[in-house]
Tab-separated table of C-alpha atoms in Angstrom:
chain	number	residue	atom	x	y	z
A	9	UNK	CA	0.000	0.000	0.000
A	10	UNK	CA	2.885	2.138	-0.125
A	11	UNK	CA	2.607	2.844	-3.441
A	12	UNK	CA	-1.006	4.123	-3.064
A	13	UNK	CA	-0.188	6.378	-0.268
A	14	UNK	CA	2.536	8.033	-2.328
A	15	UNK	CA	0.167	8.705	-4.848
A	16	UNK	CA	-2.172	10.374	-2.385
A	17	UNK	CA	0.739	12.258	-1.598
A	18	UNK	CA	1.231	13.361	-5.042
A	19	UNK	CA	-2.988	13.409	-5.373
A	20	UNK	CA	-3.199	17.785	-7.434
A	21	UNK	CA	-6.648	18.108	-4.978
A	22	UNK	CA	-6.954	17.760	-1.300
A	23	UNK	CA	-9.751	15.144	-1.470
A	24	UNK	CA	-10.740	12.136	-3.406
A	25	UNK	CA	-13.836	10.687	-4.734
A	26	UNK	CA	-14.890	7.307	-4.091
A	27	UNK	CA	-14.317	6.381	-7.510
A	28	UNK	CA	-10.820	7.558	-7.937
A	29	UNK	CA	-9.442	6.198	-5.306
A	30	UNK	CA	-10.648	2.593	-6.915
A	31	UNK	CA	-8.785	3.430	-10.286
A	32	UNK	CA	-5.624	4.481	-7.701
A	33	UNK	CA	-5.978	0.746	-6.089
A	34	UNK	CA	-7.795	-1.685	-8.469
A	35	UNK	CA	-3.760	-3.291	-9.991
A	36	UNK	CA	-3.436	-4.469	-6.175
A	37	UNK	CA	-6.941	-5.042	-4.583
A	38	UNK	CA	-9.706	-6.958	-6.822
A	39	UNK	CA	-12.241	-7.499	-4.809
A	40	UNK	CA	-14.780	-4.797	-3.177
A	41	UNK	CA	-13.744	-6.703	0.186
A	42	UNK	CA	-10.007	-6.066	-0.074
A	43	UNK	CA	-10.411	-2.505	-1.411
A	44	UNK	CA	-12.592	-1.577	1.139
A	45	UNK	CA	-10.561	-3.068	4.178
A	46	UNK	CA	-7.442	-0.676	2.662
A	47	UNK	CA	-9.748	2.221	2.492
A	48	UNK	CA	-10.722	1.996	6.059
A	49	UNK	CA	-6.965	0.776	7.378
A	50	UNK	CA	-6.548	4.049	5.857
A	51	UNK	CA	-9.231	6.032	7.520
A	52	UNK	CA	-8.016	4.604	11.041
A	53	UNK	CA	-4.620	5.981	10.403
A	54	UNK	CA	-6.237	9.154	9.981
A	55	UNK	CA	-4.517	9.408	6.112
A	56	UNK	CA	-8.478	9.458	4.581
A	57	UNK	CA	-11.064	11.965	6.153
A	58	UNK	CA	-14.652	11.299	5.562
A	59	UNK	CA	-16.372	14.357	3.630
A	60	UNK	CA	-19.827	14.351	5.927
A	61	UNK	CA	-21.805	16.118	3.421
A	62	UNK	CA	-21.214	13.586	0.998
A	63	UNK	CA	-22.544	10.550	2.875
A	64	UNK	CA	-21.748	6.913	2.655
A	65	UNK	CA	-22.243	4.141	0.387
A	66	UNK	CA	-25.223	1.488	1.285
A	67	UNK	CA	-23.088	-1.281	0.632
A	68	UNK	CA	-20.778	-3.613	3.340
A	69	UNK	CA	-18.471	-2.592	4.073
A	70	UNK	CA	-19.776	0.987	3.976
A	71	UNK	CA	-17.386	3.546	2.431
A	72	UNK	CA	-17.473	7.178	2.530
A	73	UNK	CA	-18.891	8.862	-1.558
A	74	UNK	CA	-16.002	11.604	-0.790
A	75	UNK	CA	-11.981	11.638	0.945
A	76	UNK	CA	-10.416	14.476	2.593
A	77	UNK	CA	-6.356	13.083	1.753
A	78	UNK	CA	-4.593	14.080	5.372
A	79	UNK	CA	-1.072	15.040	3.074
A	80	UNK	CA	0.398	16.528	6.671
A	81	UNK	CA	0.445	13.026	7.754
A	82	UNK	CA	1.588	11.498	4.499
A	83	UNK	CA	4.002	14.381	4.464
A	84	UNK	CA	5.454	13.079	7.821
A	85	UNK	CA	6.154	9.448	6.593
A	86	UNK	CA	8.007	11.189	3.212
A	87	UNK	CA	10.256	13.300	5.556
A	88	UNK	CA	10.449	9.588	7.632
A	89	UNK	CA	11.652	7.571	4.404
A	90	UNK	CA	13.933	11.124	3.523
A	91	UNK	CA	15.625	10.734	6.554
A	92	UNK	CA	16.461	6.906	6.148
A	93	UNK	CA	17.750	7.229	2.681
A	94	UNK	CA	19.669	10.242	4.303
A	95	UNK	CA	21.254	7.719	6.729
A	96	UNK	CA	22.542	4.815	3.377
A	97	UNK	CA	23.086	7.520	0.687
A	98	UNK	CA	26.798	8.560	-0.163
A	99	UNK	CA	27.334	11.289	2.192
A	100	UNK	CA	28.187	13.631	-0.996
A	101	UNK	CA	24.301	12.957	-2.241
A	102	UNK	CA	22.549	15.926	-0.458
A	103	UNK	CA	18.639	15.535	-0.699
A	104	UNK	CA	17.896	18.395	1.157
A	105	UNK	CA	15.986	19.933	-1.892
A	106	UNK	CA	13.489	17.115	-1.205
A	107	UNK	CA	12.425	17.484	2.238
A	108	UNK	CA	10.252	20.878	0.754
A	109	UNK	CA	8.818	19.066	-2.645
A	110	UNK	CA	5.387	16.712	-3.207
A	111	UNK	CA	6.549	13.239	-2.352
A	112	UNK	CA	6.018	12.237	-5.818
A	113	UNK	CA	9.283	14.673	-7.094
A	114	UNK	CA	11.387	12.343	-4.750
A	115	UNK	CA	9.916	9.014	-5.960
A	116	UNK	CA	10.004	10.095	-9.811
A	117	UNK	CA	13.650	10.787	-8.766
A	118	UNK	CA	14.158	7.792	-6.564
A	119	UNK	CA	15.534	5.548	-9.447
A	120	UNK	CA	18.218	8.027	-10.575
A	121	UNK	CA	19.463	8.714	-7.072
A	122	UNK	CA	19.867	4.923	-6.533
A	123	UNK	CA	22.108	4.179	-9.389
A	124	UNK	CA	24.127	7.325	-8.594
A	125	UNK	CA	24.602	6.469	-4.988
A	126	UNK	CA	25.777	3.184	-6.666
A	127	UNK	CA	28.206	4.672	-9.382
A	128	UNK	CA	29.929	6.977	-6.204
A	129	UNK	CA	30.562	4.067	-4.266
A	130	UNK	CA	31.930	1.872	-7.195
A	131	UNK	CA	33.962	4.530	-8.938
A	132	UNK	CA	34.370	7.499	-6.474
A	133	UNK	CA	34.340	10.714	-8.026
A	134	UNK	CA	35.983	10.493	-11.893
A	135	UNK	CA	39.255	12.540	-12.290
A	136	UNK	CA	38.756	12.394	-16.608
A	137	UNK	CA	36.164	14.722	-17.903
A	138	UNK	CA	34.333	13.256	-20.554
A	139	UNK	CA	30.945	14.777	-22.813
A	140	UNK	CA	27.565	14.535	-21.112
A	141	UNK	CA	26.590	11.683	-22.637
A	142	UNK	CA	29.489	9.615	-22.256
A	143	UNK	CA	28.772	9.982	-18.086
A	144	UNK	CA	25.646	9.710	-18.182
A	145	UNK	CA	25.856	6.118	-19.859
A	146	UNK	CA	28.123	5.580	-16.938
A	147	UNK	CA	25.775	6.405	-13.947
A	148	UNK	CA	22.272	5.651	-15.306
A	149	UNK	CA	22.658	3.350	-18.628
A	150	UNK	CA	21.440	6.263	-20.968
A	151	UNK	CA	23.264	8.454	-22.801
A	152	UNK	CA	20.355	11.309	-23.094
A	153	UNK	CA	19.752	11.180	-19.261
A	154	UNK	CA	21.713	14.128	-18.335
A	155	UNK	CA	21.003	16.508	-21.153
A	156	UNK	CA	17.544	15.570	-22.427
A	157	UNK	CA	15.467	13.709	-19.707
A	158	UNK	CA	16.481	16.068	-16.526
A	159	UNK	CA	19.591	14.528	-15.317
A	160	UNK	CA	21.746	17.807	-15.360
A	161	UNK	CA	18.726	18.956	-13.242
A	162	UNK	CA	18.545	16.535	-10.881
A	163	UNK	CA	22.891	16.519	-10.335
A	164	UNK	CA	22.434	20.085	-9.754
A	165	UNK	CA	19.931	19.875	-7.092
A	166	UNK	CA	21.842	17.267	-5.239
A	167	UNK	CA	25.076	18.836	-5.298
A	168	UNK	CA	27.194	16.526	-7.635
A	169	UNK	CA	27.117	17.708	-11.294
A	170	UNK	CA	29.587	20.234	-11.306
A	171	UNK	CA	32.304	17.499	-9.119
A	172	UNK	CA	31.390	14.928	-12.106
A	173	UNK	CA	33.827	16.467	-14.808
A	174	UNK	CA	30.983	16.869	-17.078
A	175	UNK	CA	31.580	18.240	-20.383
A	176	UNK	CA	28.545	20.327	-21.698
A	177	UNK	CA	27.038	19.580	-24.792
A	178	UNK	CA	26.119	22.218	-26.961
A	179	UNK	CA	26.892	24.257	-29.693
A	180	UNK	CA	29.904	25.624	-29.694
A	181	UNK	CA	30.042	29.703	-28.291
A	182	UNK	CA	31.123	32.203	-31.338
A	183	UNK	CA	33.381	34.559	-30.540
A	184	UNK	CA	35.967	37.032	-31.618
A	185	UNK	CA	39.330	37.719	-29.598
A	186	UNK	CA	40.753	40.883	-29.072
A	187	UNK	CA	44.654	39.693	-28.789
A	188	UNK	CA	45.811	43.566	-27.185
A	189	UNK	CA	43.502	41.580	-23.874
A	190	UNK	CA	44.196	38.543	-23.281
A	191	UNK	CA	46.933	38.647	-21.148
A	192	UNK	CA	45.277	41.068	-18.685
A	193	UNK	CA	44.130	40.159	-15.610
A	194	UNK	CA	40.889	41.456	-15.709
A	195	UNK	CA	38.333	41.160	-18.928
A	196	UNK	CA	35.461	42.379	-20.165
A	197	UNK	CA	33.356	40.290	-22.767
A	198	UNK	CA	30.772	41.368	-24.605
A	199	UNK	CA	27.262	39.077	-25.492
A	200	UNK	CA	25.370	40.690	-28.338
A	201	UNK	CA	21.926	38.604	-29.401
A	202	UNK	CA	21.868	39.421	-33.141
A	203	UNK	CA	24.367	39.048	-35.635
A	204	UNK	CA	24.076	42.301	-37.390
A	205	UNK	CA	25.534	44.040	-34.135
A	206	UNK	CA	27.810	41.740	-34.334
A	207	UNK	CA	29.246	41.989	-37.116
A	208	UNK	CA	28.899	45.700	-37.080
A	209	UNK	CA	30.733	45.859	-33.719
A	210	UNK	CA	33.994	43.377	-34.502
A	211	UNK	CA	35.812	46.138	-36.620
A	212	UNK	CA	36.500	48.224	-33.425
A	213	UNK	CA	37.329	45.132	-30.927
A	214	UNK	CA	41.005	46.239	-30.796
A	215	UNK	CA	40.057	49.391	-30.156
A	216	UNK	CA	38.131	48.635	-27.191
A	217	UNK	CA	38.639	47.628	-23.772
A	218	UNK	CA	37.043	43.899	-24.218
A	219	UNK	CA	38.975	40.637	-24.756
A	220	UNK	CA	35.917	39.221	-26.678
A	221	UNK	CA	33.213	40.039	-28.609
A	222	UNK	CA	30.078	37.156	-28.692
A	223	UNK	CA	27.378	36.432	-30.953
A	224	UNK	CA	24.593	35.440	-28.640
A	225	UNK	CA	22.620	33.826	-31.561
A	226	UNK	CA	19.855	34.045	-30.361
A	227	UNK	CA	18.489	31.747	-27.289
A	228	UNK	CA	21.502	29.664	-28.820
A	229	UNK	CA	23.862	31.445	-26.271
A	230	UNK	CA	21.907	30.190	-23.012
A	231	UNK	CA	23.306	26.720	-23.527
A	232	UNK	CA	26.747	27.847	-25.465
A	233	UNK	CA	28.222	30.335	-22.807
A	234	UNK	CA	29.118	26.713	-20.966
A	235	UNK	CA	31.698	26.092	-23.210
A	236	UNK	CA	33.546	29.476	-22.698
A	237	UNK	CA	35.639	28.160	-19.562
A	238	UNK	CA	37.000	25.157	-22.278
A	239	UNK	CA	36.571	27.079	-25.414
A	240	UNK	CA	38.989	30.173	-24.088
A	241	UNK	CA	40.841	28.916	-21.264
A	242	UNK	CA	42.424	31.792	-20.113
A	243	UNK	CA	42.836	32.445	-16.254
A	244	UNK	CA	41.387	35.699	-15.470
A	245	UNK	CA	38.955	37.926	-13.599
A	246	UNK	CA	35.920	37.683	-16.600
A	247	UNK	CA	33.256	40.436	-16.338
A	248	UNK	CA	30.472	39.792	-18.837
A	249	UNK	CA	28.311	42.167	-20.493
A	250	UNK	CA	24.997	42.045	-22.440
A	251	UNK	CA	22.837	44.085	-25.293
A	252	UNK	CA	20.275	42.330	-26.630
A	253	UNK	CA	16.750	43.429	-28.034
A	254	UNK	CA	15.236	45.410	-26.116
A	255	UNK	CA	11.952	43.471	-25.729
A	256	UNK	CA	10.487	41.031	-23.470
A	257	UNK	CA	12.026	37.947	-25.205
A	258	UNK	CA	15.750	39.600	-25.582
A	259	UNK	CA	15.472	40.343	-21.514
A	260	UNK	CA	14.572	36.619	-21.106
A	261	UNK	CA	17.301	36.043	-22.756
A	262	UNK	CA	19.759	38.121	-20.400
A	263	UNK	CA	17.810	36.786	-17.210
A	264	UNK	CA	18.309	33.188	-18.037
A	265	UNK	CA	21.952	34.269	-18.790
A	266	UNK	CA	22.310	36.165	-15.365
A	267	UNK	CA	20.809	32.576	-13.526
A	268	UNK	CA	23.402	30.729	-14.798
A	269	UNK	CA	26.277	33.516	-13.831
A	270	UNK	CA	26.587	37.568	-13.340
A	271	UNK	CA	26.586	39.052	-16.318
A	272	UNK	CA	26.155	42.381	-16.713
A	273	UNK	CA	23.608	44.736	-18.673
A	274	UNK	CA	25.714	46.839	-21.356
A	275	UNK	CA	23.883	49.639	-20.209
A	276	UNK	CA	25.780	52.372	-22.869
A	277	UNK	CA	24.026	50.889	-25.925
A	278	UNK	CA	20.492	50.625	-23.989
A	279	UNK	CA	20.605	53.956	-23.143
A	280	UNK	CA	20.945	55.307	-26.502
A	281	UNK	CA	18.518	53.188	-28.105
A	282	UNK	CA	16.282	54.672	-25.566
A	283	UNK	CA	16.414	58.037	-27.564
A	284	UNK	CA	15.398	56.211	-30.551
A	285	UNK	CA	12.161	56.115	-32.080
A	286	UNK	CA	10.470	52.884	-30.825
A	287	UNK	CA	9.269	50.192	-33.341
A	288	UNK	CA	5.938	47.726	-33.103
A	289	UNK	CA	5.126	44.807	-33.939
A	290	UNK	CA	6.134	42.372	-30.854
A	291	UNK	CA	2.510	42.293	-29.214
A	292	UNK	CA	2.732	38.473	-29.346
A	293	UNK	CA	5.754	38.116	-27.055
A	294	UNK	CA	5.114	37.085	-23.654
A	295	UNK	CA	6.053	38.361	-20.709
A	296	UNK	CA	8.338	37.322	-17.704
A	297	UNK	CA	7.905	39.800	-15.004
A	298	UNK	CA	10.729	37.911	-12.902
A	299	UNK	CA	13.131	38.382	-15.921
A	300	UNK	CA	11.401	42.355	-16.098
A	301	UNK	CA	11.786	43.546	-12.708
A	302	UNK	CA	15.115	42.661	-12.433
A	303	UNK	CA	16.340	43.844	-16.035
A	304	UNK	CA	14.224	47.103	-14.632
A	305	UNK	CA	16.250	47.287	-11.639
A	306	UNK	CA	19.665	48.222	-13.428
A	307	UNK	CA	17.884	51.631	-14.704
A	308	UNK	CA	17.116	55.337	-12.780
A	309	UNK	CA	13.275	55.386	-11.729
A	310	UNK	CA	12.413	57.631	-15.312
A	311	UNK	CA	14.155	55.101	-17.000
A	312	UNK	CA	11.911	52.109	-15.650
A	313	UNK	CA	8.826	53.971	-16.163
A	314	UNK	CA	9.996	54.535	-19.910
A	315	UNK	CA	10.605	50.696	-20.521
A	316	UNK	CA	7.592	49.428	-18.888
A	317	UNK	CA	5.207	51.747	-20.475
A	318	UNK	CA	6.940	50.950	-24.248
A	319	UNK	CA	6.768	46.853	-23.446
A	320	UNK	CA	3.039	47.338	-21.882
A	321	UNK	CA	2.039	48.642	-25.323
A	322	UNK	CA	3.717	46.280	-27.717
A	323	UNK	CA	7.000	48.638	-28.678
A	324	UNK	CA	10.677	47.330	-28.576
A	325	UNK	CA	13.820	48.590	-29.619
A	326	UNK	CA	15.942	46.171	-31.837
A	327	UNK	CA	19.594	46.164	-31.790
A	328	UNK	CA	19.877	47.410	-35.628
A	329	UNK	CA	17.982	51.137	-33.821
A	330	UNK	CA	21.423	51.673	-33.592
A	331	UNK	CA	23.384	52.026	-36.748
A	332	UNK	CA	27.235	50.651	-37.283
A	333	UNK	CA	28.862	54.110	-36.594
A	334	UNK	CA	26.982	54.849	-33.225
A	335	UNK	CA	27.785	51.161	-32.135
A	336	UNK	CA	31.506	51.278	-32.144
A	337	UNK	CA	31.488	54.657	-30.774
A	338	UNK	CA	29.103	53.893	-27.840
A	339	UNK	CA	31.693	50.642	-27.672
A	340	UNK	CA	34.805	52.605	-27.593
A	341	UNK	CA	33.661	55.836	-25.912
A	342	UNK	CA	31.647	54.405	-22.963
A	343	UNK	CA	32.789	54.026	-18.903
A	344	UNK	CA	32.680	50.447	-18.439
A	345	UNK	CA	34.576	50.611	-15.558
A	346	UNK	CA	31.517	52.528	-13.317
């Protein structure tokens, strides 16, 4: 019956009718006898509440039409079976992110944790990095676990991907390489989203302050700017920077970039397209107010009211608002040291 109580646990409402509970059990219990002797083990544990105003059934045993699930209780047991797995697991497992999830996150996860609490204690921790793939094979027997079916997820949440020598896999970042900077000990880089801007802006690179001017591509750079640390392997203090579209999908763009590290809005170039005459036509976008409010944040009060109001009513500014000359001025001209 553990099974069943796990998928009360998991159950989206806080009570159950008659009838679903029957299409939870009916694999293990097939007779009306057996089901009902579950149902009211169940009630005398206090895990199934009777709804009153729904009455009973006529038949014997009786059983109540409607459940109240008691998921405080079943909660209790989950943090119970947390803390047991707690006790077996490879200390270097942490499941903490558990305790505060539905029971049914840990058991869809159960499997996964199992056979890497098996690979640590066979192999230890690998010294070799290899591609995703190639460990994932390793620890689960499928070579699409970690970067199609939530592996990299679930390695993240328990504290183990990044001491697995994982190589991401992705398309490779696209970049330029300003050789007057990259033997200083602090660098700037530069993300642009489109490739207009960036072709416009690699003529002045050496004339800039920046090691490295990247083409974003797109979304295409979410996944890419992993392989910067193996694609320019250059010890250094790396400051990255950010101009994208100004419109609700080019700031969800910088906000999933700024999750993954701090990277910096290029705040020169936003400004001036801000003095530009704004352009329709993405109404259809939508909108992450997480992503806005913190993209927001980074601007003077006037400034935020400005942006808001223009993405409220369907304007943006693209990149190409500002032309090549203006670009590699604003580039070369600008504070980026403030």
């Amino acid at each position: 019956m553990e099974s069943v109580k796990r998928q009360l646990a998991g159950f989206g409402r806080k009570t159950i009718r008659l009838a679903e509970l029957e299409d939870l059990m009916n694999q293990l219990l097939h007779t009306y006898e057996d089901f009902a002797e579950a149902v009211l083990q169940m009630e005398n544990e206090g895990i199934l509440d009777m709804v009153k105003s729904k009455g009973r059934t006529s038949r014997v045993p009786s059983l109540a039409f409607q459940y109240r699930i008691n998921k405080s209780y079943l909660a209790k047991n989950h943090h119970r079976q947390l803390q047991q797995y707690r006790m077996s697991l490879h200390p270097l497992i942490n499941i903490d992110y558990f305790y505060n999830q539905d029971p049914s996150v840990w058991q869809k996860n159960l499997e996964y944790i199992i056979k890497l609490d098996h690979y640590i204690k066979s192999e230890g921790l690998p010294t070799e990095s290899v591609p995703a793939p190639e460990r994932s094979f390793e620890i689960v027997g499928d070579e699409k676990w970690i970067t199609e079916k939530g592996g990299k997820e679930l390695l993240e949440r328990v504290g183990l991907f990044n001491r697995l020598n994982i190589i991401p896999v992705s398309e490779p970042l696209m970049f330029a390489i300003n050789s007057n900077k990259v033997n200083d000990s602090k660098q700037n880089h530069l993300i642009v989203e489109n490739k207009a801007t960036y072709q416009g802006l690699l003529p002045a690179l050496p004339e800039t302050m920046f090691a490295t001017l990247i083409y974003g591509a797109g979304k295409a750079v979410i996944k890419s700017i992993e392989q910067f640390p193996l694609q320019y392997p250059v010890e250094a203090d790396h400051e990255f920077y950010y101009f994208g579209d100004l419109d609700k999908e080019g700031i969800s763009i910088w906000y999933s970039l700024y999750n993954k590290q701090p990277i910096r809005l290029a705040l020169p170039f936003y400004m001036a397209c801000l003095e530009k005459e704004v352009a329709t036509g993405k109404e259809y976008q939508r909108e992450n107010k997480e992503a806005q409010d913190a993209f927001l944040s980074f601007f003077k009060l006037e400034q935020q009211h400005q942006i808001y109001s223009l993405l409220k009513n369907g304007y943006y500014y693209p990149q190409e608002v500002l032309k090549t000359r203006e670009l590699q001025r604003i580039w070369r001209e600008s504070n980026w040291t403030s």
